[in-house]
Coordinates of C-alpha atoms and ligand atoms in Angstrom, one line a residue:
X14 CA 109.1 85.7 126.9
X15 CA 109.8 87.2 123.5
X16 CA 108.5 90.6 124.7
X17 CA 110.7 90.3 127.8
X18 CA 113.8 89.5 125.6
X19 CA 113.0 92.5 123.4
X20 CA 112.8 94.8 126.5
X21 CA 116.0 93.4 127.9
X22 CA 117.9 93.8 124.7
X23 CA 116.7 97.4 124.3
X24 CA 117.5 98.2 127.9
X25 CA 121.0 96.8 127.7
X26 CA 121.6 98.5 124.3
X27 CA 120.6 101.9 125.6
X28 CA 122.6 101.5 128.8
X29 CA 125.6 100.5 126.8
X30 CA 125.1 103.5 124.5
X31 CA 124.9 105.8 127.5
X32 CA 128.0 104.3 129.1
X33 CA 129.9 104.8 125.8
X34 CA 128.9 108.4 125.5
X35 CA 129.8 109.0 129.1
X36 CA 133.2 107.5 128.7
X37 CA 133.9 109.4 125.5
X38 CA 133.5 112.7 127.4
X39 CA 136.1 111.4 129.9
X40 CA 139.4 110.6 128.5
X41 CA 139.2 106.8 128.6
X42 CA 137.3 104.5 126.3
X43 CA 135.2 101.5 127.2
X44 CA 135.4 98.1 125.3
X45 CA 132.7 95.6 124.8
X46 CA 134.5 93.3 127.3
X47 CA 134.4 95.9 130.0
X48 CA 130.7 96.3 129.3
X49 CA 130.2 92.5 129.5
X50 CA 131.8 92.5 132.9
X51 CA 129.5 95.3 134.1
X52 CA 126.5 93.3 132.8
X53 CA 127.6 90.3 134.8
X54 CA 127.7 92.5 137.8
X55 CA 124.3 94.1 137.2
X56 CA 122.7 90.7 136.7
X57 CA 123.7 89.7 140.2
X58 CA 122.0 92.7 141.8
X59 CA 119.1 93.7 139.6
X60 CA 116.0 92.4 137.8
X61 CA 118.2 91.8 134.8
X62 CA 119.3 88.6 136.4
X63 CA 115.9 87.0 135.6
X64 CA 116.3 87.5 131.9
X65 CA 118.5 85.6 129.5
X66 CA 122.2 86.4 129.7
X67 CA 122.7 85.3 126.2
X68 CA 120.2 87.8 124.8
X69 CA 121.5 90.6 127.0
X70 CA 125.2 89.9 126.1
X71 CA 124.3 89.8 122.4
X72 CA 122.8 93.3 122.6
X73 CA 126.2 94.5 123.8
X74 CA 127.9 92.8 120.9
X75 CA 125.4 94.2 118.5
X76 CA 126.0 97.7 119.8
X77 CA 129.8 97.1 119.4
X78 CA 129.3 96.0 115.8
X79 CA 127.1 99.1 115.2
X80 CA 129.8 101.4 116.5
X81 CA 132.5 99.6 114.4
X82 CA 130.5 99.9 111.3
X83 CA 130.0 103.6 111.9
X84 CA 133.7 104.2 112.5
X85 CA 134.7 102.2 109.4
X86 CA 132.2 103.8 107.0
X87 CA 130.4 106.9 108.4
X88 CA 128.9 107.8 105.1
X89 CA 127.1 104.5 104.9
X90 CA 126.2 103.9 108.5
X91 CA 124.9 106.4 111.0
X92 CA 125.8 106.7 114.7
X93 CA 124.1 104.1 116.8
X94 CA 121.0 105.7 118.4
X95 CA 118.6 105.0 121.2
X96 CA 116.3 102.1 120.8
X97 CA 112.7 103.0 121.4
X98 CA 109.9 100.8 122.8
X99 CA 107.3 99.9 120.1
X100 CA 109.7 100.8 117.3
X101 CA 112.9 98.8 117.7
X102 CA 111.6 95.6 119.1
X103 CA 113.9 92.7 118.6
X104 CA 116.7 90.5 119.9
X105 CA 119.5 88.4 118.5
X106 CA 120.2 84.7 118.9
X107 CA 123.7 83.4 118.8
X108 CA 124.8 79.7 118.7
X109 CA 121.9 78.9 116.4
X110 CA 120.1 75.6 116.5
X111 CA 117.4 75.0 113.9
X112 CA 115.5 71.9 112.7
X113 CA 113.0 71.3 110.0
X114 CA 109.5 69.9 110.8
X115 CA 108.1 69.7 107.3
X116 CA 108.1 71.5 104.0
X117 CA 106.5 74.7 105.4
X118 CA 107.6 74.8 109.0
X119 CA 110.9 74.9 110.9
X120 CA 111.9 75.4 114.5
X121 CA 114.5 77.5 116.1
X122 CA 115.9 77.2 119.7
X123 CA 115.3 80.5 121.6
X124 CA 116.9 81.0 125.0
X125 CA 114.4 80.4 127.9
X126 CA 111.7 79.5 125.4
X127 CA 112.8 76.3 123.9
X128 CA 111.9 75.3 120.3
X129 CA 109.7 77.9 118.5
X130 CA 108.1 77.3 115.2
X131 CA 108.6 79.5 112.2
X132 CA 107.2 79.5 108.7
X133 CA 109.9 78.7 106.1
X134 CA 110.0 81.4 103.4
X135 CA 113.5 80.9 102.1
X136 CA 115.5 78.0 100.7
X137 CA 116.2 75.7 103.6
X138 CA 119.9 75.5 102.6
X139 CA 120.2 79.3 103.0
X140 CA 118.6 79.1 106.5
X141 CA 121.0 76.3 107.5
X142 CA 123.9 78.4 106.3
X143 CA 122.9 81.0 108.9
X144 CA 125.3 81.7 111.8
X145 CA 123.0 83.8 113.9
X146 CA 119.4 85.0 113.9
X147 CA 117.4 88.0 114.8
X148 CA 113.8 87.9 116.1
X149 CA 111.8 91.1 115.5
X150 CA 108.3 92.4 116.2
X151 CA 106.9 94.7 113.5
X152 CA 104.4 97.4 114.2
X153 CA 101.6 95.3 112.9
X154 CA 102.3 92.8 115.7
X155 CA 103.9 90.1 113.5
X156 CA 107.0 88.2 114.8
X157 CA 109.8 87.6 112.3
X158 CA 113.0 85.6 112.5
X159 CA 115.7 86.3 110.0
X160 CA 119.0 84.4 109.6
X161 CA 122.3 86.0 108.9
X162 CA 124.1 84.1 106.2
X163 CA 126.8 84.9 103.7
X164 CA 125.1 86.5 100.7
X165 CA 124.2 83.9 98.1
X166 CA 126.3 84.2 94.9
X167 CA 124.7 86.2 92.1
X168 CA 125.4 84.4 88.9
X169 CA 125.4 86.5 85.7
X170 CA 126.8 86.9 82.2
X171 CA 129.2 89.8 81.8
X172 CA 127.5 92.3 79.5
X173 CA 130.1 95.1 79.2
X174 CA 127.4 97.6 79.7
X175 CA 127.7 100.8 81.8
X176 CA 124.7 102.7 83.2
X177 CA 124.0 105.9 85.1
X178 CA 121.1 106.0 87.5
X179 CA 119.1 109.1 88.4
X180 CA 117.0 108.6 91.5
X181 CA 114.3 111.2 91.2
X182 CA 112.0 112.8 93.7
X183 CA 109.0 111.5 91.8
X184 CA 109.8 108.0 93.2
X185 CA 111.5 106.9 90.0
X186 CA 114.7 105.4 88.9
X187 CA 115.8 106.6 85.4
X188 CA 118.6 105.0 83.5
X189 CA 121.0 106.6 81.1
X190 CA 119.5 104.2 78.5
X191 CA 116.2 106.1 78.9
X192 CA 114.4 103.4 80.9
X193 CA 112.0 104.5 83.7
X194 CA 111.1 102.5 86.8
X195 CA 108.5 103.9 89.1
X196 CA 108.0 102.7 92.6
X197 CA 104.4 101.6 92.5
X198 CA 101.7 103.3 94.6
X199 CA 101.9 101.0 97.5
X200 CA 98.2 100.8 98.5
X201 CA 95.3 100.1 96.1
X202 CA 92.6 102.8 96.1
X203 CA 90.4 100.4 98.2
X204 CA 93.1 100.1 100.8
X205 CA 93.6 103.8 100.9
X206 CA 89.9 104.2 101.6
X207 CA 90.0 101.6 104.2
X208 CA 93.0 103.3 105.9
X209 CA 91.2 106.6 106.0
X210 CA 88.1 105.1 107.4
X211 CA 90.2 103.4 110.2
X212 CA 91.9 106.6 110.9
X213 CA 88.6 108.4 111.4
X214 CA 87.5 105.6 113.6
X215 CA 90.6 105.8 115.7
X216 CA 90.0 109.5 116.3
X217 CA 86.6 108.8 117.8
X218 CA 87.7 105.9 120.0
X219 CA 88.6 106.3 123.7
X220 CA 92.3 106.4 124.5
X221 CA 93.6 103.3 126.1
X222 CA 90.5 101.2 125.1
X223 CA 90.9 97.7 123.7
X224 CA 89.0 98.6 120.5
X225 CA 91.3 101.5 119.9
X226 CA 94.3 99.2 120.2
X227 CA 92.7 96.9 117.7
X228 CA 92.1 99.7 115.2
X229 CA 95.7 100.9 115.7
X230 CA 96.9 97.4 114.8
X231 CA 94.7 97.3 111.7
X232 CA 96.2 100.5 110.5
X233 CA 99.7 99.2 111.2
X234 CA 98.8 96.1 109.2
X235 CA 98.1 98.2 106.1
X236 CA 101.3 100.2 106.6
X237 CA 103.2 96.9 106.8
X238 CA 101.7 95.7 103.6
X239 CA 102.8 99.0 102.0
X240 CA 106.4 98.5 103.3
X241 CA 106.4 94.9 102.0
X242 CA 105.5 96.0 98.5
X243 CA 108.2 98.7 98.5
X244 CA 110.8 96.1 99.6
X245 CA 109.6 93.7 96.9
X246 CA 110.0 96.4 94.2
X247 CA 113.4 97.3 95.4
X248 CA 114.5 93.6 95.3
X249 CA 113.3 93.2 91.7
X250 CA 114.7 96.5 90.5
X251 CA 118.2 95.9 91.9
X252 CA 118.3 92.3 90.6
X253 CA 117.5 93.5 87.1
X254 CA 120.1 96.3 87.2
X255 CA 122.9 94.0 88.5
X256 CA 122.0 91.4 85.9
X257 CA 122.1 93.9 83.0
X258 CA 125.1 96.1 83.8
X259 CA 128.8 95.6 84.6
X260 CA 129.3 99.1 85.9
X261 CA 126.5 101.1 87.7
X262 CA 127.0 104.8 88.4
X263 CA 124.9 106.5 91.1
X264 CA 124.8 109.9 92.7
X265 CA 126.5 110.0 96.1
X266 CA 123.4 111.5 97.6
X267 CA 123.0 112.0 101.3
X268 CA 119.5 110.7 101.3
X269 CA 118.9 111.8 104.9
X270 CA 119.9 115.4 104.1
X271 CA 117.8 115.5 100.9
X272 CA 114.7 114.7 102.9
X273 CA 115.5 116.8 106.0
X274 CA 116.5 120.0 104.3
X275 CA 113.2 120.0 102.3
X276 CA 111.5 120.9 105.5
X277 CA 113.6 124.0 106.1
X278 CA 113.2 126.0 109.3
X279 CA 110.3 128.1 110.5
X280 CA 112.3 131.3 109.7
X281 CA 113.4 130.2 106.3
X282 CA 111.1 127.4 105.0
X283 CA 112.7 125.2 102.4
X284 CA 111.9 125.6 98.8
X285 CA 109.2 123.4 97.4
X286 CA 108.1 122.5 100.9
X287 CA 104.8 121.2 99.7
X288 CA 106.2 119.1 97.0
X289 CA 108.9 117.7 99.2
X290 CA 106.6 117.1 102.1
X291 CA 104.7 114.8 99.6
X292 CA 108.0 113.1 98.9
X293 CA 108.6 112.5 102.6
X294 CA 105.3 110.8 102.8
X295 CA 105.3 108.8 99.6
X296 CA 108.9 107.6 99.5
X297 CA 110.6 107.6 102.8
X298 CA 114.3 108.2 102.8
X299 CA 114.7 104.6 103.9
X300 CA 113.5 103.4 100.6
X301 CA 116.3 105.0 98.7
X302 CA 118.9 104.0 101.3
X303 CA 117.6 100.4 101.1
X304 CA 117.7 100.4 97.3
X305 CA 121.3 101.6 97.3
X306 CA 122.3 99.1 100.0
X307 CA 120.7 96.1 98.1
X308 CA 122.3 97.3 94.9
X309 CA 125.7 97.3 96.6
X310 CA 125.1 93.9 98.2
X311 CA 124.1 92.2 95.0
X312 CA 126.9 93.9 93.0
X313 CA 129.5 92.7 95.4
X314 CA 128.1 89.1 95.4
X315 CA 128.1 88.9 91.5
X316 CA 129.9 85.9 89.9
X317 CA 130.6 84.6 86.5
X318 CA 128.4 81.7 85.3
X319 CA 131.1 79.3 86.4
X320 CA 130.9 80.7 89.9
X321 CA 134.2 82.6 90.1
X322 CA 133.7 86.0 91.8
X323 CA 133.4 88.9 89.4
X324 CA 131.7 91.8 91.2
X325 CA 129.7 94.4 89.4
X326 CA 131.2 97.9 90.1
X327 CA 129.0 100.5 91.8
X328 CA 130.5 103.9 91.4
X329 CA 129.2 106.8 93.6
X330 CA 129.8 110.2 92.0
X331 CA 129.5 113.7 93.5
X332 CA 126.0 115.0 92.7
X333 CA 127.1 118.5 91.6
X334 CA 125.2 120.0 88.6
X335 CA 124.1 116.7 87.1
X336 CA 120.7 118.1 86.5
X337 CA 121.8 121.4 85.0
X338 CA 124.6 120.2 82.7
X339 CA 123.9 119.5 79.0
X340 CA 124.9 115.9 78.3
X341 CA 125.6 116.8 74.7
X342 CA 127.9 119.9 74.9
X343 CA 128.6 120.3 78.6
X344 CA 127.0 123.7 78.9
X345 CA 125.9 124.1 82.6
X346 CA 123.3 126.6 83.7
X347 CA 120.2 126.6 85.7
X348 CA 118.1 127.8 82.8
X349 CA 118.8 124.6 80.9
X350 CA 116.2 123.0 83.2
X351 CA 113.0 124.0 81.5
X352 CA 110.7 122.4 84.0
X353 CA 110.7 119.4 86.4
X354 CA 110.5 117.1 83.4
X355 CA 112.1 118.8 80.5
X356 CA 115.7 119.7 79.7
X357 CA 116.6 122.2 76.9
X358 CA 120.2 123.3 76.4
X359 CA 120.5 127.1 76.0
X360 CA 123.8 126.7 74.0
X361 CA 123.3 123.8 71.6
X362 CA 119.5 123.2 71.7
X363 CA 119.8 119.6 72.9
X364 CA 116.5 118.6 74.3
X365 CA 115.8 115.5 76.4
X366 CA 113.9 114.3 79.4
X367 CA 115.5 116.0 82.4
X368 CA 116.0 112.7 84.3
X369 CA 117.6 110.9 81.4
X370 CA 119.9 113.9 80.8
X371 CA 121.0 113.7 84.5
X372 CA 121.4 109.9 84.3
X373 CA 123.7 110.3 81.2
X374 CA 125.8 112.9 83.2
X375 CA 126.0 110.5 86.1
X376 CA 127.2 107.8 83.8
X377 CA 129.9 110.1 82.3
X378 CA 131.0 111.2 85.8
X379 CA 131.2 107.6 86.9
X380 CA 133.4 106.6 83.9
X381 CA 135.6 109.6 84.7
X382 CA 136.0 108.3 88.3
X383 CA 136.7 104.8 86.9
X384 CA 139.3 106.0 84.5
X385 CA 141.3 108.0 87.1
X386 CA 144.0 106.4 89.1
X387 CA 145.0 102.8 89.9
X388 CA 141.8 101.5 91.5
X389 CA 139.3 102.0 88.8
X390 CA 136.1 101.5 90.6
X391 CA 134.5 101.8 94.0
X392 CA 132.1 99.3 95.3
X393 CA 129.8 100.8 97.8
X394 CA 129.7 104.4 98.9
X395 CA 132.7 106.7 98.6
X396 CA 134.8 106.4 101.7
X397 CA 135.3 109.4 103.9
X398 CA 137.6 110.1 106.9
X399 CA 136.4 108.4 110.0
X400 CA 135.0 110.9 112.5
X401 CA 137.9 110.2 114.9
X402 CA 138.6 113.2 117.2
X403 CA 136.1 115.4 115.4
X404 CA 133.3 113.5 117.0
X405 CA 134.7 113.5 120.5
Ligands
ZN8 ZN1 124.2 121.6 75.0

């Protein structure tokens, strides 16, 4: 039934998406309520009628939410896209009912399935605060349920400290205080070896065979472990940063572009293709995007020790020349960059680690943004004009 729910949710989402792009080409627009009526119609005449109407309706509301997010903040959210089988497997539950069985296990009421057990991995109070839930299937074949709840308050002492962050291509975060944090190699040497062995095995196995599917699943299991560790690192790093600093300045990087342009085209291959191809593999663009998102989430939820809201400011600054400018005298030239790692100013002789120099520039640029105008700081990404007619 879960698989069926996933398929239904995906089908309805994609249909709704198609309907919206169709209407956009015509002059009129379609609302989520029009779509809901079409769904009721379709349920009477097609196989959709056998599925859960709650799950199918929720897919339309999810789609609507995705569009609204994108219109509101196009630099943070991208345009809703097609959901693909095997990749986007999941469905949402509204009108949540949950109950606890014991310390380790709880149950959630799923439409057409009844009570389904889940392993409790969060504070029960946080789960109870949930207003809706999402059930997903990851590529390793594990089912997860996650509960949407208001973000828990992040209690911290004000420190008065300001920091600039340079997010480097060597999978590092460098602070303007000269501290490095490196995203760990996600698989141990033994696991890498095992993955290679499985991949060789996969190549030999017959397509469509049961054993091949099993090997595929084992490989996916290793990839999932890798992703879990990356997420864990991101959580710890963002928690530390929000705890230590009152103002956090980051580059307003288009992470997607950074990774895409590295590939270049066949006619004009991008510079450093090899190096950046490695970047694509080792840190996916999603990792940086997630780091940034979690930083903004926690910063916005920060409170004083007594519980009164006192958000940490995250300032996004334009990334121009941060790696070429001297943080001591301001001299800006490409030659300042001695190598990937070393910075040496041609004007004043200031020498520093290139990433630390960049982080100090980002901090200065952030403070300049903060000092300008009435609203001193921006939480979250810098706002841009909504696409509006330009997208039509
Ligand atoms: Zn200088």
